[in-house]
PDB file of C-alpha atoms in Angstrom:
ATOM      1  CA  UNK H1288      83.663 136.377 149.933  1.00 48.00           C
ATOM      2  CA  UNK H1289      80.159 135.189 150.164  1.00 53.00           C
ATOM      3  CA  UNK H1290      79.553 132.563 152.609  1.00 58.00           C
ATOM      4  CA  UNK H1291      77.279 129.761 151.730  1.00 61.00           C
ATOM      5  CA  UNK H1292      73.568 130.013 151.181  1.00 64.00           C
ATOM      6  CA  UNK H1293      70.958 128.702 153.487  1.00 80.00           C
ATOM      7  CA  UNK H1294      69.091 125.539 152.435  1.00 87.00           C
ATOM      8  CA  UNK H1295      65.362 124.175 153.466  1.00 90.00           C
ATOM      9  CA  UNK H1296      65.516 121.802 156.832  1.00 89.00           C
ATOM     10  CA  UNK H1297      64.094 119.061 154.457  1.00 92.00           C
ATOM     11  CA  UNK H1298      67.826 118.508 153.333  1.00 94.00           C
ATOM     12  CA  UNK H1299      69.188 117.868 156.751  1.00 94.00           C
ATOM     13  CA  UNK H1300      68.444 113.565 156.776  1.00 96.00           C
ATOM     14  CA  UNK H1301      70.491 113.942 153.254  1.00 96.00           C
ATOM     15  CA  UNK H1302      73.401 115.823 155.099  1.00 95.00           C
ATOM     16  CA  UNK H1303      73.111 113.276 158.091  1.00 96.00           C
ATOM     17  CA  UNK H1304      73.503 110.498 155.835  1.00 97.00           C
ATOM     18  CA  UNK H1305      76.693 111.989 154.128  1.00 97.00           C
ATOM     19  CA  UNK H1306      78.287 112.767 157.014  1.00 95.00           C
ATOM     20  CA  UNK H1307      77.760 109.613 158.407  1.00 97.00           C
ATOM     21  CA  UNK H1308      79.114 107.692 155.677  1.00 97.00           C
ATOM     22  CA  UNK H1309      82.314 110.202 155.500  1.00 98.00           C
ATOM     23  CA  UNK H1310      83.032 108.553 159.291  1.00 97.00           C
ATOM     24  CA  UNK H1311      83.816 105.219 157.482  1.00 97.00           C
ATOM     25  CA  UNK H1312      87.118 104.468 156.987  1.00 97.00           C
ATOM     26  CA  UNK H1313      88.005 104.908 153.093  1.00 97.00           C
ATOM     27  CA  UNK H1314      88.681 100.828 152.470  1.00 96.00           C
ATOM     28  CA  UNK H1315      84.596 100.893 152.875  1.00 98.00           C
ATOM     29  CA  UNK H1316      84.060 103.506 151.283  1.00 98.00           C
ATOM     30  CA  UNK H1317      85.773 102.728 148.164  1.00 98.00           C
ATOM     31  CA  UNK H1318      84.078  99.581 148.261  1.00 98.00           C
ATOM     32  CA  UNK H1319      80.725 101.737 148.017  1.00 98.00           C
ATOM     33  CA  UNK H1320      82.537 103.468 145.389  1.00 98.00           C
ATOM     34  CA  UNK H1321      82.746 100.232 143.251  1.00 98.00           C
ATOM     35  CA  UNK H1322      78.826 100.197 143.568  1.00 98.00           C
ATOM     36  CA  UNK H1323      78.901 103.479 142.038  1.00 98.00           C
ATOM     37  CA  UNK H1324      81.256 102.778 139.327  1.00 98.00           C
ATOM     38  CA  UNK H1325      78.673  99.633 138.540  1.00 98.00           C
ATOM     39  CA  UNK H1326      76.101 101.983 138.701  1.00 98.00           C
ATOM     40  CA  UNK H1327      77.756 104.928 137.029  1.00 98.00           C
ATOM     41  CA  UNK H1328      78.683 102.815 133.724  1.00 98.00           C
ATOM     42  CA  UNK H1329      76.548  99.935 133.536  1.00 98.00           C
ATOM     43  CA  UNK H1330      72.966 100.513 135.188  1.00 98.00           C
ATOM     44  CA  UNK H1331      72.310 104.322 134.572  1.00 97.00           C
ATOM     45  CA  UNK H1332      75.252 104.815 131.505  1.00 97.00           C
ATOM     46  CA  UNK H1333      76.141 108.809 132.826  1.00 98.00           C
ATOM     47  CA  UNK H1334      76.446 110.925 130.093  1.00 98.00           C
ATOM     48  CA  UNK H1335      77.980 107.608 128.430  1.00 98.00           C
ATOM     49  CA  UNK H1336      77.912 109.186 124.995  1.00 97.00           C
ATOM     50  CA  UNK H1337      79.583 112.630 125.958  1.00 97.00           C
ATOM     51  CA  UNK H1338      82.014 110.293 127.566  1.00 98.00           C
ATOM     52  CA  UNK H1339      82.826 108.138 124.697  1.00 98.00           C
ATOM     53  CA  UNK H1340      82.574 110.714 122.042  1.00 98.00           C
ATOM     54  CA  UNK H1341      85.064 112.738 123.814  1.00 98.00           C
ATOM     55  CA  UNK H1342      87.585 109.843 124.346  1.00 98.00           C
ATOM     56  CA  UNK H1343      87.487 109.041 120.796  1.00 98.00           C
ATOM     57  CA  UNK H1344      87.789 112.902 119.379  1.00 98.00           C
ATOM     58  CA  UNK H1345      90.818 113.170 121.842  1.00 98.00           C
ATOM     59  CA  UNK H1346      92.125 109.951 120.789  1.00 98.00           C
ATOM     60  CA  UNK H1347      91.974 108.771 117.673  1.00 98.00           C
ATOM     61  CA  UNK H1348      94.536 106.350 117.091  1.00 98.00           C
ATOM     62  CA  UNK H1349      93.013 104.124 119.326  1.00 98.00           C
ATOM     63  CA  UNK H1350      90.397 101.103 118.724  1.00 98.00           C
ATOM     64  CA  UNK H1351      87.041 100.949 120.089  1.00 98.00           C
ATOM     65  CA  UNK H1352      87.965  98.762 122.674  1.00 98.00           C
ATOM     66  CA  UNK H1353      90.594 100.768 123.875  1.00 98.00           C
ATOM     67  CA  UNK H1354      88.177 103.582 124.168  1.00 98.00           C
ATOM     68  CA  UNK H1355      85.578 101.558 126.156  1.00 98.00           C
ATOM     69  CA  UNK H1356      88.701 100.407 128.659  1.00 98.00           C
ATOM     70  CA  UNK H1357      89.484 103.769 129.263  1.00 98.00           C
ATOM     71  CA  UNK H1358      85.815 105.014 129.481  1.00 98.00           C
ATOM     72  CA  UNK H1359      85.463 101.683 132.394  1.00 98.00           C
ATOM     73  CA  UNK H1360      88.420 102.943 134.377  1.00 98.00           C
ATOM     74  CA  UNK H1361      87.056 106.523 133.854  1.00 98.00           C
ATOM     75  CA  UNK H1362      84.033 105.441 135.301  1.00 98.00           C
ATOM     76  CA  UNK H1363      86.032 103.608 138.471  1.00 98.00           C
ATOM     77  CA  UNK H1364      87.933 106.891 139.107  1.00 98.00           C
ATOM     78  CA  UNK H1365      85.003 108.418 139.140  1.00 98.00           C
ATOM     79  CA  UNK H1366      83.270 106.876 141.405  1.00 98.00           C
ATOM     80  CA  UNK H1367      86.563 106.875 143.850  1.00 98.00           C
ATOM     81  CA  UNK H1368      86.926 110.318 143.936  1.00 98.00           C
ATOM     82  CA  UNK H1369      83.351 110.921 144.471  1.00 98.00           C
ATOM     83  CA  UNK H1370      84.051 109.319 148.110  1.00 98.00           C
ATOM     84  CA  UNK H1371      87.572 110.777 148.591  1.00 98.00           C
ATOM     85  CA  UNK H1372      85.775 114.625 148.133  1.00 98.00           C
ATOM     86  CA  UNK H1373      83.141 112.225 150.827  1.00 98.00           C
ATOM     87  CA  UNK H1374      85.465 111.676 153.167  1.00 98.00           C
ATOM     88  CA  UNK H1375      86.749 115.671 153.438  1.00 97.00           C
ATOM     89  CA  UNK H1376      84.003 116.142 155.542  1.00 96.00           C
ATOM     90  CA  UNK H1377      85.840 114.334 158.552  1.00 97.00           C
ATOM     91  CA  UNK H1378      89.812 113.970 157.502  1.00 96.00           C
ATOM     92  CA  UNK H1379      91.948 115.660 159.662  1.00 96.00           C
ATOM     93  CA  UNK H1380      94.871 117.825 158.106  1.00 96.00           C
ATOM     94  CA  UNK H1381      97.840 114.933 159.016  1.00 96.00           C
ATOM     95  CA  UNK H1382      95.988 112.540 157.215  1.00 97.00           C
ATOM     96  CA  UNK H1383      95.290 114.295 153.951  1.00 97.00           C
ATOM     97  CA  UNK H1384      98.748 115.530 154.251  1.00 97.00           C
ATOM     98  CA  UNK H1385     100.026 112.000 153.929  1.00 97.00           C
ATOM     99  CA  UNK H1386      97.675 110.993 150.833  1.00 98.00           C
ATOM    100  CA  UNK H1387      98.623 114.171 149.336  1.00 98.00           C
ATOM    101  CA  UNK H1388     102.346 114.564 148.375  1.00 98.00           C
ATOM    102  CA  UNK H1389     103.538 118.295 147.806  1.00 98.00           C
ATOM    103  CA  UNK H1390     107.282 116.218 145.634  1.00 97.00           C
ATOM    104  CA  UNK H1391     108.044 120.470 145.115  1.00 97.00           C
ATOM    105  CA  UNK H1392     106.221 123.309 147.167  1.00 97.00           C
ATOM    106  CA  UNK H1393     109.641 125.497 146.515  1.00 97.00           C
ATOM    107  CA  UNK H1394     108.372 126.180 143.740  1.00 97.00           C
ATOM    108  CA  UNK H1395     105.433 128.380 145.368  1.00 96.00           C
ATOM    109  CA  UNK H1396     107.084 129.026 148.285  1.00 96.00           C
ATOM    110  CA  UNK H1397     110.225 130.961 146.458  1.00 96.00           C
ATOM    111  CA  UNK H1398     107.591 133.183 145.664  1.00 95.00           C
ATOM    112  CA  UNK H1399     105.688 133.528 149.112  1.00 94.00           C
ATOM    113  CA  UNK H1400     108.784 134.197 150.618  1.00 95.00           C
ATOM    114  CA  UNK H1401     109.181 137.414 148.920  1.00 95.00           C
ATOM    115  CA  UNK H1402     106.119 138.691 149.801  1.00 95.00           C
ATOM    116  CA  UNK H1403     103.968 137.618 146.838  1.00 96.00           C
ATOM    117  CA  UNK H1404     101.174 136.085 145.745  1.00 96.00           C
ATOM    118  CA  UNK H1405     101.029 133.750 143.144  1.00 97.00           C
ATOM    119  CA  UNK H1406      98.344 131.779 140.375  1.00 98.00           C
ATOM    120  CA  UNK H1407      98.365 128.117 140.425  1.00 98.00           C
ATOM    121  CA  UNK H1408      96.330 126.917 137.653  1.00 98.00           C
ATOM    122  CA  UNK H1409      94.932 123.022 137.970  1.00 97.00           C
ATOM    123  CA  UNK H1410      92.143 121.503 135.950  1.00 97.00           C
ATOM    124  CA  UNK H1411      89.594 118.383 136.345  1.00 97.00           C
ATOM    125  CA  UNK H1412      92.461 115.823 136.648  1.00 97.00           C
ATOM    126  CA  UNK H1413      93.360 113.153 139.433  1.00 96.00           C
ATOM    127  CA  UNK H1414      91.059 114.507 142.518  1.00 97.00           C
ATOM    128  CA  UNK H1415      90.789 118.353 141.570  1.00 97.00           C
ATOM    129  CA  UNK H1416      88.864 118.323 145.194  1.00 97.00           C
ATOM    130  CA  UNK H1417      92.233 117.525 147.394  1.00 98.00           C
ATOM    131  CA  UNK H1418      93.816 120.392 145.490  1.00 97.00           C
ATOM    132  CA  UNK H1419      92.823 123.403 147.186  1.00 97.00           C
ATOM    133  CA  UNK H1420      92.076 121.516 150.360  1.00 97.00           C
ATOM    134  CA  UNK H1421      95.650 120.369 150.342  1.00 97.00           C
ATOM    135  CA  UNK H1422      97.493 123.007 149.672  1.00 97.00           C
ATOM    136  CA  UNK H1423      96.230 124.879 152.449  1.00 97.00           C
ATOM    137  CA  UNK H1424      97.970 122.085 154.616  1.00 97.00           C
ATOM    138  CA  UNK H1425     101.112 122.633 152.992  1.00 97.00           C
ATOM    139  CA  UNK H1426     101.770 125.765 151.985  1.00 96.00           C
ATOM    140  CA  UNK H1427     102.870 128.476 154.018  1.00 94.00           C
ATOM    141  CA  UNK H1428     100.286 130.811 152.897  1.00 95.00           C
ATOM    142  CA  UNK H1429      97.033 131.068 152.473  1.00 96.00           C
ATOM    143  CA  UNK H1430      95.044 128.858 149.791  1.00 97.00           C
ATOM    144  CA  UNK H1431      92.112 130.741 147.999  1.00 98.00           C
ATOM    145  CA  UNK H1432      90.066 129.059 145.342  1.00 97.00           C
ATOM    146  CA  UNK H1433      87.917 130.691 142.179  1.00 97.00           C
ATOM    147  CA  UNK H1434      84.777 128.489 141.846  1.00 95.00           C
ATOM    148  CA  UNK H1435      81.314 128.755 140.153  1.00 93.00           C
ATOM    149  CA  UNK H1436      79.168 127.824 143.000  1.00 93.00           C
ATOM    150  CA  UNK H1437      76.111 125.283 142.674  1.00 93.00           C
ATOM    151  CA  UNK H1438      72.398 126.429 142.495  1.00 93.00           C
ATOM    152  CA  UNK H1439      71.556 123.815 144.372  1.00 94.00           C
ATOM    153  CA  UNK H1440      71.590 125.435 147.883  1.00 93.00           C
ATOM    154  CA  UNK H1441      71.903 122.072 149.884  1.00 95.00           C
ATOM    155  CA  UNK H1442      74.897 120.918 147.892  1.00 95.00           C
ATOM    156  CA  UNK H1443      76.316 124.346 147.818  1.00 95.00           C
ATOM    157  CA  UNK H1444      76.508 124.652 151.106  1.00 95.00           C
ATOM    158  CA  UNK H1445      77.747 121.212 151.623  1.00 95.00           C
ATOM    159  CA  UNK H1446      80.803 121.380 149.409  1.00 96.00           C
ATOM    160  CA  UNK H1447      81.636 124.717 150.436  1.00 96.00           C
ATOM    161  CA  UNK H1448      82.079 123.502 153.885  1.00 95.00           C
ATOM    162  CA  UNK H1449      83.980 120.393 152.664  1.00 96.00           C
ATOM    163  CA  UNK H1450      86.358 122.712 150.463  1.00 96.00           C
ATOM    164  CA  UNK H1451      87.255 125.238 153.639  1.00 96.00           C
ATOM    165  CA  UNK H1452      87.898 122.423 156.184  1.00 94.00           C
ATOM    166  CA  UNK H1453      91.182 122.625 155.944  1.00 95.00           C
ATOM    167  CA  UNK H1454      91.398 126.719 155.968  1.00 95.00           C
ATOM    168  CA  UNK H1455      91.119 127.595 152.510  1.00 96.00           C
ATOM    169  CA  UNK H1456      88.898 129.843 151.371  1.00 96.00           C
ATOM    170  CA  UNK H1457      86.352 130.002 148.332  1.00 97.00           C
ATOM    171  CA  UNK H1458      85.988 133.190 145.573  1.00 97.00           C
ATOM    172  CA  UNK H1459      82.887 133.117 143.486  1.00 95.00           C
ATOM    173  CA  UNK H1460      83.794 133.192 139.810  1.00 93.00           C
ATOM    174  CA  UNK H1461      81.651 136.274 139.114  1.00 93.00           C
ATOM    175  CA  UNK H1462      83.828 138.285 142.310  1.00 96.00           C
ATOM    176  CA  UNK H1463      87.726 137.466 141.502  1.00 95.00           C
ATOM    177  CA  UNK H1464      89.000 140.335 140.199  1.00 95.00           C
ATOM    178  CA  UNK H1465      87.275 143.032 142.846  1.00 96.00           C
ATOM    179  CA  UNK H1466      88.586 140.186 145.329  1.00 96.00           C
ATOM    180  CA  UNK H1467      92.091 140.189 144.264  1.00 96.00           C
ATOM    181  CA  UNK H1468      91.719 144.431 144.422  1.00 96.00           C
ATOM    182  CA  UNK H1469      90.347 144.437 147.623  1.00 96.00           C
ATOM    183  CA  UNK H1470      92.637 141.919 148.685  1.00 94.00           C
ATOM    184  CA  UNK H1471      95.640 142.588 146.991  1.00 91.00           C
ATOM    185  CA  UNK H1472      97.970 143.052 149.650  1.00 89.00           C
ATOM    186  CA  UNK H1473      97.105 139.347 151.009  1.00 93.00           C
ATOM    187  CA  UNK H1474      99.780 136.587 150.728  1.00 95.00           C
ATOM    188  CA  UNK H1475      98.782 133.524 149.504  1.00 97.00           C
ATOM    189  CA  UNK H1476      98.039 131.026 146.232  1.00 97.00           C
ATOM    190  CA  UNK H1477      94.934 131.265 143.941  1.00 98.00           C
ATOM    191  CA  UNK H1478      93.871 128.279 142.399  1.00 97.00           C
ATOM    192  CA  UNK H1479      91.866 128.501 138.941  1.00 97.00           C
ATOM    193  CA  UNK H1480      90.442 125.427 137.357  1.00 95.00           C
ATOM    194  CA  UNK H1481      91.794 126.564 133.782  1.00 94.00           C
ATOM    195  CA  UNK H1482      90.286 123.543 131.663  1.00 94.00           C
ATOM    196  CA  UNK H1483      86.408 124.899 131.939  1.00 88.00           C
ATOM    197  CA  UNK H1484      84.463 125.114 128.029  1.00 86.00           C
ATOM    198  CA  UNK H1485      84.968 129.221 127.535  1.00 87.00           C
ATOM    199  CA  UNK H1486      82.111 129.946 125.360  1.00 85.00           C
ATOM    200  CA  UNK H1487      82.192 133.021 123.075  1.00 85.00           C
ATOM    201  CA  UNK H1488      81.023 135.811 125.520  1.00 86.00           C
ATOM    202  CA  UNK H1489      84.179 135.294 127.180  1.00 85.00           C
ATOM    203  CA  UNK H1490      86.524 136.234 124.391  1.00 90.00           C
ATOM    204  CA  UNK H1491      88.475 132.651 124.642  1.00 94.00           C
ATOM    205  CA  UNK H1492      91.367 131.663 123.831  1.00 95.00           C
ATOM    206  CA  UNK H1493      91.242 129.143 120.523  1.00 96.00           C
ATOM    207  CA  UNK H1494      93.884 126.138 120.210  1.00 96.00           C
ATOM    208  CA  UNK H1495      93.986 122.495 119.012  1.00 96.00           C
ATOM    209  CA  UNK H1496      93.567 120.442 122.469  1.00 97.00           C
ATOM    210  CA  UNK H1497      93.398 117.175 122.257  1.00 97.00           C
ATOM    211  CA  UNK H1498      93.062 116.852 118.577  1.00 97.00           C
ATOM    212  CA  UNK H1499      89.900 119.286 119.335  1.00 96.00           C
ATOM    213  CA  UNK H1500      89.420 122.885 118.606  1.00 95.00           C
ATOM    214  CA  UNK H1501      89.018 124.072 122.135  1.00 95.00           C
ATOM    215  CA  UNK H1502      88.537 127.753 123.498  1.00 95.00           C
ATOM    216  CA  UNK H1503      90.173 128.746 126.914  1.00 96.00           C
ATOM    217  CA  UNK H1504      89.861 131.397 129.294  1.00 94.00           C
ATOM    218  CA  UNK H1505      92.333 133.757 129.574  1.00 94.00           C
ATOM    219  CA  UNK H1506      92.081 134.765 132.867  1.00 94.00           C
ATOM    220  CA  UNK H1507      95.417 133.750 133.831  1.00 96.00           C
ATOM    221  CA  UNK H1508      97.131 136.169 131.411  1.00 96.00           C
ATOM    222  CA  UNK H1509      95.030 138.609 131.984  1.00 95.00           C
ATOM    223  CA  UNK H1510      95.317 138.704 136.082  1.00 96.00           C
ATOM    224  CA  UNK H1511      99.192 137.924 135.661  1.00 96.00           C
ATOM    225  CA  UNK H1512      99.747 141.139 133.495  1.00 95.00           C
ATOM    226  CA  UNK H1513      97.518 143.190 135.517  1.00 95.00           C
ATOM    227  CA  UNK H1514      98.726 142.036 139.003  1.00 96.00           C
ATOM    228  CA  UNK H1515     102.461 140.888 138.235  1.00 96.00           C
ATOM    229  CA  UNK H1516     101.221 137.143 139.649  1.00 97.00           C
ATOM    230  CA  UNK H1517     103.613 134.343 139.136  1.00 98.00           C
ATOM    231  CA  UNK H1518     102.220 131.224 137.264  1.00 98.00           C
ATOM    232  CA  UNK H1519     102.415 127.694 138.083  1.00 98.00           C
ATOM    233  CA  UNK H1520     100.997 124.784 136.614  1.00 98.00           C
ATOM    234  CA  UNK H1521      99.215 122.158 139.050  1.00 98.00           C
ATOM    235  CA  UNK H1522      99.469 118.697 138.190  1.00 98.00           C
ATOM    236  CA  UNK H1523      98.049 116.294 140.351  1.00 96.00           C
ATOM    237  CA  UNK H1524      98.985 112.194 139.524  1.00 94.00           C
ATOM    238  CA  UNK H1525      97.675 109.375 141.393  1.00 95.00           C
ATOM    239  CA  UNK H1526     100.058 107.094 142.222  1.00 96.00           C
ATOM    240  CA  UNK H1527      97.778 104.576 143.947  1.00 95.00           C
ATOM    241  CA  UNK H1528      94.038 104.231 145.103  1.00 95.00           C
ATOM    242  CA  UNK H1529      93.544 107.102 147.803  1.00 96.00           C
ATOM    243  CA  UNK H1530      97.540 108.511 147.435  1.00 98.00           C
ATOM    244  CA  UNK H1531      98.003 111.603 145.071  1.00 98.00           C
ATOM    245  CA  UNK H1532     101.411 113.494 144.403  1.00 98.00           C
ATOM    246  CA  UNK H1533     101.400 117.383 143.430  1.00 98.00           C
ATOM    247  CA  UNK H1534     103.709 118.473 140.473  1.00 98.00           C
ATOM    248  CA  UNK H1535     104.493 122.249 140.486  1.00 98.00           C
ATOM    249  CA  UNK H1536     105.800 123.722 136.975  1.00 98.00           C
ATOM    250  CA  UNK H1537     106.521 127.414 136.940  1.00 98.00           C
ATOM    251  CA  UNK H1538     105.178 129.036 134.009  1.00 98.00           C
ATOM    252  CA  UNK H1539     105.652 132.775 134.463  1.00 98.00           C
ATOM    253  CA  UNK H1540     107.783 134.961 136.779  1.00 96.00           C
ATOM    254  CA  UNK H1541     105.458 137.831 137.118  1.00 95.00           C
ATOM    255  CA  UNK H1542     108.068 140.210 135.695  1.00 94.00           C
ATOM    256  CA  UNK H1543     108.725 139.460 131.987  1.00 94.00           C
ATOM    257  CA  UNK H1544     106.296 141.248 129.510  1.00 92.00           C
ATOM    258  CA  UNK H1545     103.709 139.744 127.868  1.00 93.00           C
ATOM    259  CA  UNK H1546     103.016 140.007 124.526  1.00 91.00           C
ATOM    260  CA  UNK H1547      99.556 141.437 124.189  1.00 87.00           C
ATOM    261  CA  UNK H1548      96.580 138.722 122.577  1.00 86.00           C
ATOM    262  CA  UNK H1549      98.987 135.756 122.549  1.00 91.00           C
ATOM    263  CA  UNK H1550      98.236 134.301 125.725  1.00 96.00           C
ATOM    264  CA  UNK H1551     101.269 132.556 126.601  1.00 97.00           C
ATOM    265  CA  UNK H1552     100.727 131.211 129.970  1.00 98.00           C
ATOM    266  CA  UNK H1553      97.110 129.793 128.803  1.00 97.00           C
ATOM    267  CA  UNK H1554      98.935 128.158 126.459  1.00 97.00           C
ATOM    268  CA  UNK H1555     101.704 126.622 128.241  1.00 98.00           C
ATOM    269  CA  UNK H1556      98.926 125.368 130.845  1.00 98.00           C
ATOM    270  CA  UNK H1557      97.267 123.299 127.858  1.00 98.00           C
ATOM    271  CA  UNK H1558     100.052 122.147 126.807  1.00 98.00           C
ATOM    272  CA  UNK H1559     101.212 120.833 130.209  1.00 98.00           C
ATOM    273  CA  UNK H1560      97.342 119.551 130.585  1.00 98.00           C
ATOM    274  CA  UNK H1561      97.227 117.368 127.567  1.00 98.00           C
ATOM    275  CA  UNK H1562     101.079 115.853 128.468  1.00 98.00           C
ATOM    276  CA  UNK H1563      99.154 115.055 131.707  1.00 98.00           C
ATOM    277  CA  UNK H1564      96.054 113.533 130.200  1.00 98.00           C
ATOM    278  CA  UNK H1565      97.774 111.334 127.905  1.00 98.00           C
ATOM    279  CA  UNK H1566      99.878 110.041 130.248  1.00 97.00           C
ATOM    280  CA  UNK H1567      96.898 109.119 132.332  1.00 97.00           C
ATOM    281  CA  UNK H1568      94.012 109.239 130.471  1.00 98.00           C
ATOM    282  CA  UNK H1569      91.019 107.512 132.563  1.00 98.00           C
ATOM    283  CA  UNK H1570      91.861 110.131 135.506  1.00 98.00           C
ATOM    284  CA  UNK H1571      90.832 113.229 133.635  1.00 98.00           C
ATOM    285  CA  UNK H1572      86.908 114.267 133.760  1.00 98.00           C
ATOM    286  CA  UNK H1573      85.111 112.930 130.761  1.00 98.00           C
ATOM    287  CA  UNK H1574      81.571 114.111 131.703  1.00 97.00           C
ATOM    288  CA  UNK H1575      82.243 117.396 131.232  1.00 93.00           C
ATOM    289  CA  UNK H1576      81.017 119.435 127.713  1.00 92.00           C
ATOM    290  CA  UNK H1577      85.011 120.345 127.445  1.00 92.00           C
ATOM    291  CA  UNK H1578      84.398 120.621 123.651  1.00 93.00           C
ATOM    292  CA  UNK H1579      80.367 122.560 123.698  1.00 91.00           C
ATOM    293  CA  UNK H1580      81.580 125.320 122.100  1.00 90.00           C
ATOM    294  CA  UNK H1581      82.253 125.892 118.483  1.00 88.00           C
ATOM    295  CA  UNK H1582      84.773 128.588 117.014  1.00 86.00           C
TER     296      UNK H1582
END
């Protein structure tokens, strides 16, 4: 695992100024975050037509006005979780522990207990930040993440500390599979964010999501064939502003064959994704070019 690049001193007021804000307690800072949202949506419009575009390709049975309600509370959620990943930077374990609500961790920690590691795939829903960081609070082993870190060194940096606080640890996208050789006798979870845009290099895996033809990575069929991983399917759901509960759904044993090129878990996980999204629709991240690539 690499650890996080050095960044010029000219950064360090910016990392002062972060920090200090992350000491506020979260009522303030979600009252900065409604500055954002106003900011976010009505002052500087972010990627406003990606946004709507993609709300109304995903959804359309609904009105215009529909779509710009959802895009508004998009926006909100937005801007909340923006300070929630914030406030990482000084929340102690006990306290993200009780705004993060494990309702099943049996359903990892059948597997742990035999000795085995297991995938948990999650994707750009609720606060995808308070995943990882989370379930290294409440699982018995150890949490690793796959990420695609920023070229930004500063920011890098920053978020990678904000993502191990809690004593998970970070794989670069480009290293997972010699990590998971060189580590394969390691106990613990691996956490993919499955809903990234595959584009055609990476041999995706094509389906109708959200009313969209959308290509996947099939990673997670891949590394489950090749390792004998079990699969489970992270869903996070807010249940209030700052309170989150985690949703485990097994999708693969690690011991029944897979059928070469159909991609069964991938498949499951969209499936289980898009029952997600439209049951909460402003929580999932608009912003991003989901849909950039083209059969």
């Amino acid at each position: 695992m690499n650890p996080p690049r050095k960044y010029p001193w000219y950064y360090r007021p910016l990392e002062w100024l972060l920090l200090g804000l992350a000491y506020l307690p979260l009522r303030l800072l979600y009252g900065l975050a409604d500055g954002i949202y106003l900011l976010l949506a009505f002052v500087i419009r972010y990627r406003q037509q990606i946004v709507l575009t993609n709300l109304r390709n995903s959804f359309p049975e609904k009105t215009d006005a529909e779509i710009r309600r959802i895009a508004r509370q998009f926006y909100r959620h937005f801007a909340e979780v923006m300070v929630e990943t914030l406030k990482l930077g000084v929340m102690t374990p006990a306290e993200l522990k009780r705004r993060v609500f494990f309702r099943n961790p049996e359903v990892l920690e059948q597997w742990h207990a035999k000795g085995r590691t297991a995938l948990g795939l999650s994707s750009h829903a609720g606060n995808w930040e308070w995943v990882l960081t989370s379930g290294a609070v409440w699982l018995s082993a150890r949490a690793d993440g796959v990420y695609k870190p920023l070229s930004n060194p500063f920011f890098e940096d920053f978020m990678y500390r904000l993502r191990t606080r809690t004593g998970a640890r970070l794989i670069p996208m480009r290293e997972t599979l010699r990590n998971l050789v060189r580590n394969r006798g390691d106990l613990r979870v691996v956490s993919l964010l499955s809903d990234q845009a595959a584009g055609p290099e990476d041999q995706p895996y094509w389906t109708t999501f959200m009313h969209q033809d959308s290509g996947f990575y099939t990673s997670a069929d891949r590394l489950a064939a090749q390792f004998h991983y079990p699969v489970v399917y992270v869903s996070i759901q807010r249940q209030r502003r700052g309170y989150y509960e985690i949703v485990l759904t097994e999708l693969y044993d690690g011991d029944a064959p897979l059928e070469p090129g159909k991609f069964a878990i991938t498949d499951a996980f969209v499936r289980h994704l898009e029952r997600d999204i439209r049951a909460l629709p402003s929580d999932y991240l608009w912003t991003h070019r989901r849909w950039k690539h083209k059969r």
